[in-house]
PDB file of C-alpha atoms in Angstrom:
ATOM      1  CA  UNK S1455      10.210 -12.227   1.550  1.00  0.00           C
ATOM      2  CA  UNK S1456      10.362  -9.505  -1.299  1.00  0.00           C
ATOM      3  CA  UNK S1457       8.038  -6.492  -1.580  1.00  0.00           C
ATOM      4  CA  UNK S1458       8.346  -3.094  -3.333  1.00  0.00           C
ATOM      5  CA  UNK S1459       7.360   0.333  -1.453  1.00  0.00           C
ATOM      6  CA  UNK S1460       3.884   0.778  -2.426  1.00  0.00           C
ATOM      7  CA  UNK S1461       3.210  -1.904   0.130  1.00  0.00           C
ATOM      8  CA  UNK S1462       4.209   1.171   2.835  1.00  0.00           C
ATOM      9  CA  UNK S1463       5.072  -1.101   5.201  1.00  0.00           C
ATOM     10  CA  UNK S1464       6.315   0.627   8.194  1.00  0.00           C
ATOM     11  CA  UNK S1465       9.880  -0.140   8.569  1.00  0.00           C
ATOM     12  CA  UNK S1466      10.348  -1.625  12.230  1.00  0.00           C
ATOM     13  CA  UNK S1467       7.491  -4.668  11.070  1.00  0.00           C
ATOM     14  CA  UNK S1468       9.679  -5.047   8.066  1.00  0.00           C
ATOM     15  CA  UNK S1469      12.602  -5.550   9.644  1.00  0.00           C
ATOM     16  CA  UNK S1470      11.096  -7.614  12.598  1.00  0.00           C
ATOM     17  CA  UNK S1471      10.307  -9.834   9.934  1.00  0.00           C
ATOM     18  CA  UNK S1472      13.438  -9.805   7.371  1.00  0.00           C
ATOM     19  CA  UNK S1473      10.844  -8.960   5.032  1.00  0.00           C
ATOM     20  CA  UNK S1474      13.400  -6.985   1.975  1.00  0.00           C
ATOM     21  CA  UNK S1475      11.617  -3.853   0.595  1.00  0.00           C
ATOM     22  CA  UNK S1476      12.654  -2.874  -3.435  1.00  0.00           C
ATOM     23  CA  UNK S1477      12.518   1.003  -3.601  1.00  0.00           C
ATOM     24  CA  UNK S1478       9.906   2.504  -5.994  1.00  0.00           C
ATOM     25  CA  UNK S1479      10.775   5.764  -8.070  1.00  0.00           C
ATOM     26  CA  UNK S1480      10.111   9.235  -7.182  1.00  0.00           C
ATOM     27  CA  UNK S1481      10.711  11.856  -9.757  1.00  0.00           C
ATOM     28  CA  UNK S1482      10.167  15.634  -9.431  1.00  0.00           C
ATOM     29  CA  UNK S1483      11.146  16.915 -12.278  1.00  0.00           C
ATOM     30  CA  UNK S1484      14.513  15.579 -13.328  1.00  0.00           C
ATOM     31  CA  UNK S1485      14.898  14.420 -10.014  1.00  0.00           C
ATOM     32  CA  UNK S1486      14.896  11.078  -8.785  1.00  0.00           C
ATOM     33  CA  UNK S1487      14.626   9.832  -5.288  1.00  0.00           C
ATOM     34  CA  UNK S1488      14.170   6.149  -4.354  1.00  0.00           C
ATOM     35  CA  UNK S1489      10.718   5.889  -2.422  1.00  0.00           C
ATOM     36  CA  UNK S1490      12.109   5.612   1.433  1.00  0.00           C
ATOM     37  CA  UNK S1491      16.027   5.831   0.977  1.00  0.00           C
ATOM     38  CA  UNK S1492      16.155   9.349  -0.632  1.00  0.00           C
ATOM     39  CA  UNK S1493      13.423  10.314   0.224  1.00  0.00           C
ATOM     40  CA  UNK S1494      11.326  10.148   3.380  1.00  0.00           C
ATOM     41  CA  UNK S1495       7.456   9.803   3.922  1.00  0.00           C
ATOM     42  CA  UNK S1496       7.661  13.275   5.893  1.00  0.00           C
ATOM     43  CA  UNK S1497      10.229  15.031   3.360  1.00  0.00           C
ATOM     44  CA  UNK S1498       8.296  13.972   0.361  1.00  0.00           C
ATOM     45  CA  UNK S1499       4.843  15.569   1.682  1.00  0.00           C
ATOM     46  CA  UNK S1500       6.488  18.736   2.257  1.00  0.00           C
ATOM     47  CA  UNK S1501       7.787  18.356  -1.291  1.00  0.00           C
ATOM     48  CA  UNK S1502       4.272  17.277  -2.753  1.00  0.00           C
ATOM     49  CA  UNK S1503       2.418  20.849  -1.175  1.00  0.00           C
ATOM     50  CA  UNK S1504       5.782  23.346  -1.945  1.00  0.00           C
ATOM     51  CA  UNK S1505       7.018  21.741  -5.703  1.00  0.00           C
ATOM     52  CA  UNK S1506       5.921  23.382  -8.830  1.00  0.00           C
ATOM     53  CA  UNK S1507       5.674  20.019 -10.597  1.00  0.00           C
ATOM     54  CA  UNK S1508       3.347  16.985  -9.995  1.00  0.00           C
ATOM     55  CA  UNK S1509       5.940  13.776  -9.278  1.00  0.00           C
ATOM     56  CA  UNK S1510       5.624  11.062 -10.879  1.00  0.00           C
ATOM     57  CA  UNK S1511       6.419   7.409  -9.683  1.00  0.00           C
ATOM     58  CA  UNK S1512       7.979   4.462 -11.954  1.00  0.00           C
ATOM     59  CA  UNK S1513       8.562   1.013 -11.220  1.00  0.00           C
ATOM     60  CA  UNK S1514      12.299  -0.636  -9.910  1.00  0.00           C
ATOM     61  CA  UNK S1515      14.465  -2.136 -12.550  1.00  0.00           C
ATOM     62  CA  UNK S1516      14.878  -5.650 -13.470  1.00  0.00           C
ATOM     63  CA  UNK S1517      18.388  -4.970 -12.345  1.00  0.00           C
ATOM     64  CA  UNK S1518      17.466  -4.018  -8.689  1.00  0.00           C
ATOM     65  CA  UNK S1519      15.491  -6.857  -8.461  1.00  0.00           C
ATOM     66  CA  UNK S1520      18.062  -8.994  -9.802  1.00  0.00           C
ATOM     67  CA  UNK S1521      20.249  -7.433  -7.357  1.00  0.00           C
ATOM     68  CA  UNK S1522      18.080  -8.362  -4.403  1.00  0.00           C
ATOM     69  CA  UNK S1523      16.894 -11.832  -5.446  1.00  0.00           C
ATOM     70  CA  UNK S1524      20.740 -12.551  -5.756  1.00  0.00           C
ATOM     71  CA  UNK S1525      21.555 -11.204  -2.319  1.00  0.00           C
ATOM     72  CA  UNK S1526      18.726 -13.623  -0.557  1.00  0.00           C
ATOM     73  CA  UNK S1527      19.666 -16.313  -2.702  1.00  0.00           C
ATOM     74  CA  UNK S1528      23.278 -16.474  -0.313  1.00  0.00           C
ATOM     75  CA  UNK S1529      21.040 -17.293   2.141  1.00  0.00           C
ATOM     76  CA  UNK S1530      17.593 -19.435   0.783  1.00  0.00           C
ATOM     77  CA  UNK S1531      16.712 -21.346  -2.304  1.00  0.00           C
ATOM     78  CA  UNK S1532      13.175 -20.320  -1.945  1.00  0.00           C
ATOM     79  CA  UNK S1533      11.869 -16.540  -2.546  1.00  0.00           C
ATOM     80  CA  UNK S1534       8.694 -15.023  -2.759  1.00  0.00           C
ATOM     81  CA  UNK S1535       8.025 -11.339  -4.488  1.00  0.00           C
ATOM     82  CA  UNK S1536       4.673  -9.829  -3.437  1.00  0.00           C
ATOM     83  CA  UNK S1537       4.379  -6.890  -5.944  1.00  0.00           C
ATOM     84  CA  UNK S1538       1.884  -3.843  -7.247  1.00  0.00           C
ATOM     85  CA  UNK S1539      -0.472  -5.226  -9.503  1.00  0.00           C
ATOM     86  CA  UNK S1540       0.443  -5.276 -13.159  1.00  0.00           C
ATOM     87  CA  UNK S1541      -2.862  -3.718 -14.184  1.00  0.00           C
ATOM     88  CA  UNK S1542      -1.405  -0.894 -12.156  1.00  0.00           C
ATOM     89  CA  UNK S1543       2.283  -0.903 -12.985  1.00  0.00           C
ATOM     90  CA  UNK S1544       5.259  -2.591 -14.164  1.00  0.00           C
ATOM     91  CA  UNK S1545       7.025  -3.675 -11.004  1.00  0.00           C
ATOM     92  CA  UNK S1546       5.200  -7.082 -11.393  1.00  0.00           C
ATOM     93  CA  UNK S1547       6.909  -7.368 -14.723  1.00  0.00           C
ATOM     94  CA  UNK S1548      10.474  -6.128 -13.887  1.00  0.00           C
ATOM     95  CA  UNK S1549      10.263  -8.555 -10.846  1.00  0.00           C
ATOM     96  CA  UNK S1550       9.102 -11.604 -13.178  1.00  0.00           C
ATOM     97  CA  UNK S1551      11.899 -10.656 -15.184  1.00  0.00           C
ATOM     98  CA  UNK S1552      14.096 -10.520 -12.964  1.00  0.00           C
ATOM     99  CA  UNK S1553      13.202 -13.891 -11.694  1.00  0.00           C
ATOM    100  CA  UNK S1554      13.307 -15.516 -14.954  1.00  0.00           C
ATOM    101  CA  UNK S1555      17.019 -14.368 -15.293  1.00  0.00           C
ATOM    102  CA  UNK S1556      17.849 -16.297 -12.228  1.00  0.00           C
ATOM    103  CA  UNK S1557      16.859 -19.838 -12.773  1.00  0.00           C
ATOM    104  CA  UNK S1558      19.057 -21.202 -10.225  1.00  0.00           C
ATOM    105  CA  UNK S1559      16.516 -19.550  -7.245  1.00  0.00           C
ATOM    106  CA  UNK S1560      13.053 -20.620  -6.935  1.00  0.00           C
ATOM    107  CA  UNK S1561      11.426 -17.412  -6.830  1.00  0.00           C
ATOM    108  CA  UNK S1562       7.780 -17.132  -6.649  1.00  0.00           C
ATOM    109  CA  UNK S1563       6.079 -13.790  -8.245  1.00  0.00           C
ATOM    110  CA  UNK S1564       2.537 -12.816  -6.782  1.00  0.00           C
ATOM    111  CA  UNK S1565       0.733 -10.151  -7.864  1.00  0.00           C
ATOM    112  CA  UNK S1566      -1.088  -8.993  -4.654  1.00  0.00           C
ATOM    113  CA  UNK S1567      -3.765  -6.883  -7.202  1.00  0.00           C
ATOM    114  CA  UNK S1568      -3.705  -4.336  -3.978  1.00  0.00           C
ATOM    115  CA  UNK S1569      -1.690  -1.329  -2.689  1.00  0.00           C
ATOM    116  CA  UNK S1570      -0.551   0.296   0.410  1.00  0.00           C
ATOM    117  CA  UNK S1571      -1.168  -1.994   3.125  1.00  0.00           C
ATOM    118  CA  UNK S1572      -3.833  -4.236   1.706  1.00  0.00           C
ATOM    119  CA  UNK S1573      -0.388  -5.657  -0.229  1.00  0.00           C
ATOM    120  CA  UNK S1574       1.483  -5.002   2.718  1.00  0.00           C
ATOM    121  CA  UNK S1575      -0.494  -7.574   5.434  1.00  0.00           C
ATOM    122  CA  UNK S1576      -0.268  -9.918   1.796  1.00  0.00           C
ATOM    123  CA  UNK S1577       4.127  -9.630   3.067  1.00  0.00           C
ATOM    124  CA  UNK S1578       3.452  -9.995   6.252  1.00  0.00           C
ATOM    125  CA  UNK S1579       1.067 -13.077   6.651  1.00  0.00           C
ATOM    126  CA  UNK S1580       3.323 -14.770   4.229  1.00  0.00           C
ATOM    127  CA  UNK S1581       6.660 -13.582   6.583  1.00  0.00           C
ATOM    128  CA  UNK S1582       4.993 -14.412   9.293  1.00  0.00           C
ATOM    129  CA  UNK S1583       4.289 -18.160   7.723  1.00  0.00           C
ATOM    130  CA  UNK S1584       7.283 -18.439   6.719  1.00  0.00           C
ATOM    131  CA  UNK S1585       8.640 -17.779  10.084  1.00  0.00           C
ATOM    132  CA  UNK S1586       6.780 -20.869  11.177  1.00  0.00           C
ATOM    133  CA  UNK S1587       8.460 -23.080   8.528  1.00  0.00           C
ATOM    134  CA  UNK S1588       5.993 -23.002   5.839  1.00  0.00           C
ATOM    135  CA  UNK S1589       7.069 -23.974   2.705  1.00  0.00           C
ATOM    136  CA  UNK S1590       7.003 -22.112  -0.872  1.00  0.00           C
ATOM    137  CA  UNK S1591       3.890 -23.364  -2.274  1.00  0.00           C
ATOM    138  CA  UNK S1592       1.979 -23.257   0.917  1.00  0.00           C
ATOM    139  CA  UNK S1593       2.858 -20.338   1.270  1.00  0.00           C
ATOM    140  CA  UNK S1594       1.862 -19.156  -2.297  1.00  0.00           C
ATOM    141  CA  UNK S1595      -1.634 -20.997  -1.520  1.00  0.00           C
ATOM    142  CA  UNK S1596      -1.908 -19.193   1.717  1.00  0.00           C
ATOM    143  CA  UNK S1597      -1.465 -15.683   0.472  1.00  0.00           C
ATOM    144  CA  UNK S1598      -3.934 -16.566  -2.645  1.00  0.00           C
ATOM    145  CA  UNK S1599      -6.622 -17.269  -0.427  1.00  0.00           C
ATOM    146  CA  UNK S1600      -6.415 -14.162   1.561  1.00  0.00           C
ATOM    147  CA  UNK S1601      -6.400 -11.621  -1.756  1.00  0.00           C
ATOM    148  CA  UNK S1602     -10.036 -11.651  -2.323  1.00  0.00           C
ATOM    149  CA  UNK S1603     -10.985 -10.866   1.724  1.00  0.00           C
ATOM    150  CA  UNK S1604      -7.976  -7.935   1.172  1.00  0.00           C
ATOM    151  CA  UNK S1605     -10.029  -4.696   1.646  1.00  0.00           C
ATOM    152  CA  UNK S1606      -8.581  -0.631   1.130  1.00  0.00           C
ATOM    153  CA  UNK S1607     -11.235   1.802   1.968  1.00  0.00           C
ATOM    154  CA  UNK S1608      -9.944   5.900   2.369  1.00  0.00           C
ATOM    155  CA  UNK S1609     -11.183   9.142   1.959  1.00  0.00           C
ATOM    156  CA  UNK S1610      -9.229  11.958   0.220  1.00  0.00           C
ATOM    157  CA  UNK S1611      -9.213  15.543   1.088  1.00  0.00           C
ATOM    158  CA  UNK S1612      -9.341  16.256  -2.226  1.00  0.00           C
ATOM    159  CA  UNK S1613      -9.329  14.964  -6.075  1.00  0.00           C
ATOM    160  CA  UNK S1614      -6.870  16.887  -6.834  1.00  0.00           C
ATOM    161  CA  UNK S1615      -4.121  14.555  -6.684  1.00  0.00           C
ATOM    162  CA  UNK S1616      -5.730  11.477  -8.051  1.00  0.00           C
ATOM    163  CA  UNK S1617      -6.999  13.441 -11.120  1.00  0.00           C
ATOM    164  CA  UNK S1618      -3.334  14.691 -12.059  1.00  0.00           C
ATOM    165  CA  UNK S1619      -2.065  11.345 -11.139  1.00  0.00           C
ATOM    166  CA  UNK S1620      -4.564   9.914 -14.102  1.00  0.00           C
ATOM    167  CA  UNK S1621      -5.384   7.082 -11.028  1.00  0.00           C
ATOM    168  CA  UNK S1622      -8.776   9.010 -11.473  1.00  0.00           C
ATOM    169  CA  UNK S1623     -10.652   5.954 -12.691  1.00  0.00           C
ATOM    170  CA  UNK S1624     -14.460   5.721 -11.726  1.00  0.00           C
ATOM    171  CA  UNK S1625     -14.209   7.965  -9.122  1.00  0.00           C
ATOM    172  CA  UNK S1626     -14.247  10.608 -11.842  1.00  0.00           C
ATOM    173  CA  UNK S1627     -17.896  11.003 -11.259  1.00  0.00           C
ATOM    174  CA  UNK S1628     -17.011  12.592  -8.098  1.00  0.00           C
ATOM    175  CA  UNK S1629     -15.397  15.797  -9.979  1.00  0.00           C
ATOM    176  CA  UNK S1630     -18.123  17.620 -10.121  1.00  0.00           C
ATOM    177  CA  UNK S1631     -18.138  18.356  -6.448  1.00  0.00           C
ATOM    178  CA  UNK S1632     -14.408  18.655  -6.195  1.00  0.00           C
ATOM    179  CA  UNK S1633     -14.011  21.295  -3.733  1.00  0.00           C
ATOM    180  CA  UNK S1634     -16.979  20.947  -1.098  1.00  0.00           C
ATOM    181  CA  UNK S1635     -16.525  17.110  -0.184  1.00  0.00           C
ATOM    182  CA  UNK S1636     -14.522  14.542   1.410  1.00  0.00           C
ATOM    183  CA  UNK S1637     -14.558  11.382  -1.091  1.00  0.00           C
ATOM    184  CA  UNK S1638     -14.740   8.262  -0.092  1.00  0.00           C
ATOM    185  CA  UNK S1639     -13.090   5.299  -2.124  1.00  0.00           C
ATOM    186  CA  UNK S1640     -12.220   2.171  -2.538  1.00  0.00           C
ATOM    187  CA  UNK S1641      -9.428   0.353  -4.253  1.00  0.00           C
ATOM    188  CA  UNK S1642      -9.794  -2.268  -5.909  1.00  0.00           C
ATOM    189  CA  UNK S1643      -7.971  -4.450  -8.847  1.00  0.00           C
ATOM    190  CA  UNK S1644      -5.253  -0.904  -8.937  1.00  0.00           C
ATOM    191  CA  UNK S1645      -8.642   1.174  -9.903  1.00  0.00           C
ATOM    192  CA  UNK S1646      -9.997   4.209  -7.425  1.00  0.00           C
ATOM    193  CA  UNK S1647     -13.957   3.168  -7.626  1.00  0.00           C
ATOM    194  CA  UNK S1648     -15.977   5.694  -5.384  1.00  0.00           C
ATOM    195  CA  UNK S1649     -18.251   5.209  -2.383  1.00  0.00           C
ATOM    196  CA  UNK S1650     -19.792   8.736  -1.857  1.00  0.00           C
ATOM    197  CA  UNK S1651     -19.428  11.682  -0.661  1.00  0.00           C
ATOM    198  CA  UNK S1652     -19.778  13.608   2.587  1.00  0.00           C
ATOM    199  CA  UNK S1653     -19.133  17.062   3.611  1.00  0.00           C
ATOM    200  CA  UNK S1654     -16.593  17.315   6.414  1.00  0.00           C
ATOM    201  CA  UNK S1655     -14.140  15.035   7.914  1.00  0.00           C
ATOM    202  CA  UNK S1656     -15.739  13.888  10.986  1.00  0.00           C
ATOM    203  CA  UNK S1657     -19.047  12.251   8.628  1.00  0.00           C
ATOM    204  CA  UNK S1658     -15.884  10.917   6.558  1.00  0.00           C
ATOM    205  CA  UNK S1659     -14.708   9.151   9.751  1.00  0.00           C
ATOM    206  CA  UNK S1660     -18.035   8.141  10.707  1.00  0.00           C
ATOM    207  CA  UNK S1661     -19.217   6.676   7.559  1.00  0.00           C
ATOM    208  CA  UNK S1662     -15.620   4.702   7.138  1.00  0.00           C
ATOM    209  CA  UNK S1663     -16.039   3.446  10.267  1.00  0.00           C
ATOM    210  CA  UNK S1664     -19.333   2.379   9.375  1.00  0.00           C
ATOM    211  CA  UNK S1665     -18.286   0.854   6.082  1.00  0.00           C
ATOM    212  CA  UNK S1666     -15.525  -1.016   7.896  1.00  0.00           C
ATOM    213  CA  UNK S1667     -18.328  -2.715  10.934  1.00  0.00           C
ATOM    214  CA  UNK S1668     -20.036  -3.821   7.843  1.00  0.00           C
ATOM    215  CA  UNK S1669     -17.672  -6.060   6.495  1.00  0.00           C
ATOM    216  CA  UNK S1670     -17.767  -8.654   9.522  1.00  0.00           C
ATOM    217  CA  UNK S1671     -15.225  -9.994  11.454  1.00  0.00           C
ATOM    218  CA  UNK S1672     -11.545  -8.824  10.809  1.00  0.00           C
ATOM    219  CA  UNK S1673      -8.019 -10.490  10.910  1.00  0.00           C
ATOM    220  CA  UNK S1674      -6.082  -8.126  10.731  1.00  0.00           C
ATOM    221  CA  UNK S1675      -6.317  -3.774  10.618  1.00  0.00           C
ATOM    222  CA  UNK S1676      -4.056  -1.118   9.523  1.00  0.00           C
ATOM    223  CA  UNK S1677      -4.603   2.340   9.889  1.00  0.00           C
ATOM    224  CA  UNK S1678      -2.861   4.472   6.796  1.00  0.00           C
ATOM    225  CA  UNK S1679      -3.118   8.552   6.772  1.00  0.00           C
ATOM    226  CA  UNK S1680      -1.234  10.942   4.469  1.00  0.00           C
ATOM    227  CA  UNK S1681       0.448  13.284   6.742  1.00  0.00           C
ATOM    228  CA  UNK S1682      -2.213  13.098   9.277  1.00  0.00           C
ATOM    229  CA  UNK S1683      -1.187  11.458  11.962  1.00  0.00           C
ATOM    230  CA  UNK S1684      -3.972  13.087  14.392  1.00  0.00           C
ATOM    231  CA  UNK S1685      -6.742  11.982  12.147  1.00  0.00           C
ATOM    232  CA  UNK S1686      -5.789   8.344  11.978  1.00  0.00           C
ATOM    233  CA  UNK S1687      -5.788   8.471  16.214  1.00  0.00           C
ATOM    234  CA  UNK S1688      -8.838   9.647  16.005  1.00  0.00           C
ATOM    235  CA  UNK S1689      -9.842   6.767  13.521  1.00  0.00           C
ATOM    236  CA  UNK S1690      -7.870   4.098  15.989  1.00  0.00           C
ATOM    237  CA  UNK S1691     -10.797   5.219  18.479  1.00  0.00           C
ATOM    238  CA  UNK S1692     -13.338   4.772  16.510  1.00  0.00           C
ATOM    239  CA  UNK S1693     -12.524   1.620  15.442  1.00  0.00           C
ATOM    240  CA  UNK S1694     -12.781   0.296  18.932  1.00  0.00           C
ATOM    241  CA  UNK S1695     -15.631  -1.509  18.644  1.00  0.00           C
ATOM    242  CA  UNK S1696     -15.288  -3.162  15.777  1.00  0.00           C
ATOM    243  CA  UNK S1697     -11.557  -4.144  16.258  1.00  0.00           C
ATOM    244  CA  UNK S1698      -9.141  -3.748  19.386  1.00  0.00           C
ATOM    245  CA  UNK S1699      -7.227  -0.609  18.736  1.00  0.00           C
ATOM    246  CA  UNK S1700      -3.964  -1.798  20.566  1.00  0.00           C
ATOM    247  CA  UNK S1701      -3.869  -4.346  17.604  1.00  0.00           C
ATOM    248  CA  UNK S1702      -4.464  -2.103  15.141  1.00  0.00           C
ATOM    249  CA  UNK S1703      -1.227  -1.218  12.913  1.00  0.00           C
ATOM    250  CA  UNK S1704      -0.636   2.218  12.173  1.00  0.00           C
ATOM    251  CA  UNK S1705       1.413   3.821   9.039  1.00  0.00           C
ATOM    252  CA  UNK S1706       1.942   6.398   7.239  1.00  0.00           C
ATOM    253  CA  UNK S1707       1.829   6.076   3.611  1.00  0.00           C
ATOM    254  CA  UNK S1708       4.765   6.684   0.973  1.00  0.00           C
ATOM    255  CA  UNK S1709       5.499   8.733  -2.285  1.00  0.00           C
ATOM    256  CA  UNK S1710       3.740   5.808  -4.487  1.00  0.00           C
ATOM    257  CA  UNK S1711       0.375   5.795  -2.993  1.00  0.00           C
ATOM    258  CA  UNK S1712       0.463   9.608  -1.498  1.00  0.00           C
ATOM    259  CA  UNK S1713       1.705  11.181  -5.016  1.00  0.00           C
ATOM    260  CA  UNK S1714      -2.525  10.182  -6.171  1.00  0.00           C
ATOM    261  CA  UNK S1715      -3.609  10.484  -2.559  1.00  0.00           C
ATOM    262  CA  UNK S1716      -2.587  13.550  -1.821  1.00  0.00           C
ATOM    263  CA  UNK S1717      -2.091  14.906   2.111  1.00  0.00           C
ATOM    264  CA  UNK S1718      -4.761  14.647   4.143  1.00  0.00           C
ATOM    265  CA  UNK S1719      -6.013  11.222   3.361  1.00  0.00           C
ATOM    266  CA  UNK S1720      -6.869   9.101   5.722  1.00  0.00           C
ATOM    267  CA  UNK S1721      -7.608   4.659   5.324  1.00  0.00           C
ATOM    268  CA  UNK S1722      -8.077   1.554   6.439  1.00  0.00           C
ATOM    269  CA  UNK S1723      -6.481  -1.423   4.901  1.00  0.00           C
ATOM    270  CA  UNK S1724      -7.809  -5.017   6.191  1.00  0.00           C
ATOM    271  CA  UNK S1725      -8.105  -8.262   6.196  1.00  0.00           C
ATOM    272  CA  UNK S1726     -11.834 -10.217   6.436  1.00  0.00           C
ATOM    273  CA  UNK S1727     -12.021 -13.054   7.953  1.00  0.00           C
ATOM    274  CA  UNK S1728     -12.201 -16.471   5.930  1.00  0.00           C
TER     275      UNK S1728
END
């Protein structure tokens, strides 16, 4: 099983399930750090508040991919890639091609049309299946069914990030009010579509909570925060009785999602039930 970084994984599940993770790109400035090698979730929020220059993220090459397909393929004919959606970047691409150059491997490309860990639980419920002994194209079928009950719900500190990021997308009607509220938003498709506004972070975590109990029974939970490890506790809490917080996963999101998220932000990335 084959993901990139922006699925922010945390690193014990991926290894409990062999699931391979492609490094992203981080650049500040002319520096370039690969997204959880080089560069840490904790040391690249420090470097988000204290560097002069916005980073900027790009996708892996076709030859890291190719790399990695040809490493599994010593031990499995069958591969599946569960990427960032092309209408959001070109890892998809640079994966397909990557595939295409290795004929010899059946290698399945998804696009999961999600981030963070809405495309992460994609990796996982497909690991997990193929743990079981699910084949290839079950497993393809399996993971296409659960992409439309994928749901990514956060709210930002601020705008600031998303806005210099260019991720600013719909949510750009919530400019006006830049500085006084927490916004809430959604992502969906690789597009930041708002949900409103409230003033201070407690109504944030009430009326995510909220938004959450409204979407009916859940598989599966993650909790994702942006250097704010005490605010996603306090979300685990408040969770409880809509989901069972010791089953709730909790994360903390990389240098692809937290260059547009900025610190402070604080999620929940789930799966509806079918």
């Amino acid at each position: 099983m084959v993901t990139d970084s922006a699925s922010d994984i945390p690193p014990a599940v991926a290894r409990d399930l062999d699931i391979t993770v492609v490094p992203c790109n981080v650049h500040f400035g002319e520096r370039t750090y690969r997204d959880g090698i080089d560069l840490t979730s904790e040391e690249f929020f420090v470097k988000l508040v204290s560097s002069p220059v916005m980073p900027t993220t790009s996708q892996p090459s076709v030859g890291v991919f190719q790399e990695t397909y040809r490493r599994l393929a010593k031990e499995t004919n069958q591969i599946i890639s569960i990427n960032l959606p092309a209408k959001l970047s070109a890892t998809l691409n640079s994966a397909r091609l990557a595939a295409q150059s290795l004929p010899e491997v059946e290698i399945a490309i998804v696009d999961s049309t999600q981030v963070c860990m809405a495309q992460g639980w994609l990796v996982i419920i497909a690991a997990r299946a193929a743990r079981q002994g699910m084949g290839l194209a079950d497993i393809v079928a399996l993971v296409e069914d659960t992409i439309p009950r994928l749901r990514l719900i956060a709210f930002l500190d601020t705008l600031e990030y998303l806005q210099k990021g260019g991720r600013i997308g719909k949510a750009s009607a919530l400019l006006g009010t830049l500085l006084k509220v927490k916004p809430l938003i959604q992502v969906l498709n690789g597009e930041a579509l708002p949900m409103g506004n409230v003033r201070t972070k407690q109504k944030a975590l009430q009326r995510l909570v909220e938004i959450v109990g409204d979407l009916g029974p859940l598989e599966e939970v993650a909790v994702m925060h942006a250097n704010a490890p005490a605010t996603a506790q306090q979300l685990v809490e408040m969770l409880a009785p809509i989901y069972p917080p010791d089953r709730i996963l909790i994360g903390q999101v990389g240098a692809i999602l937290g260059t547009h998220a900025g610190p402070g932000a604080v999620g929940v990335a789930c799966v509806v039930r079918g």
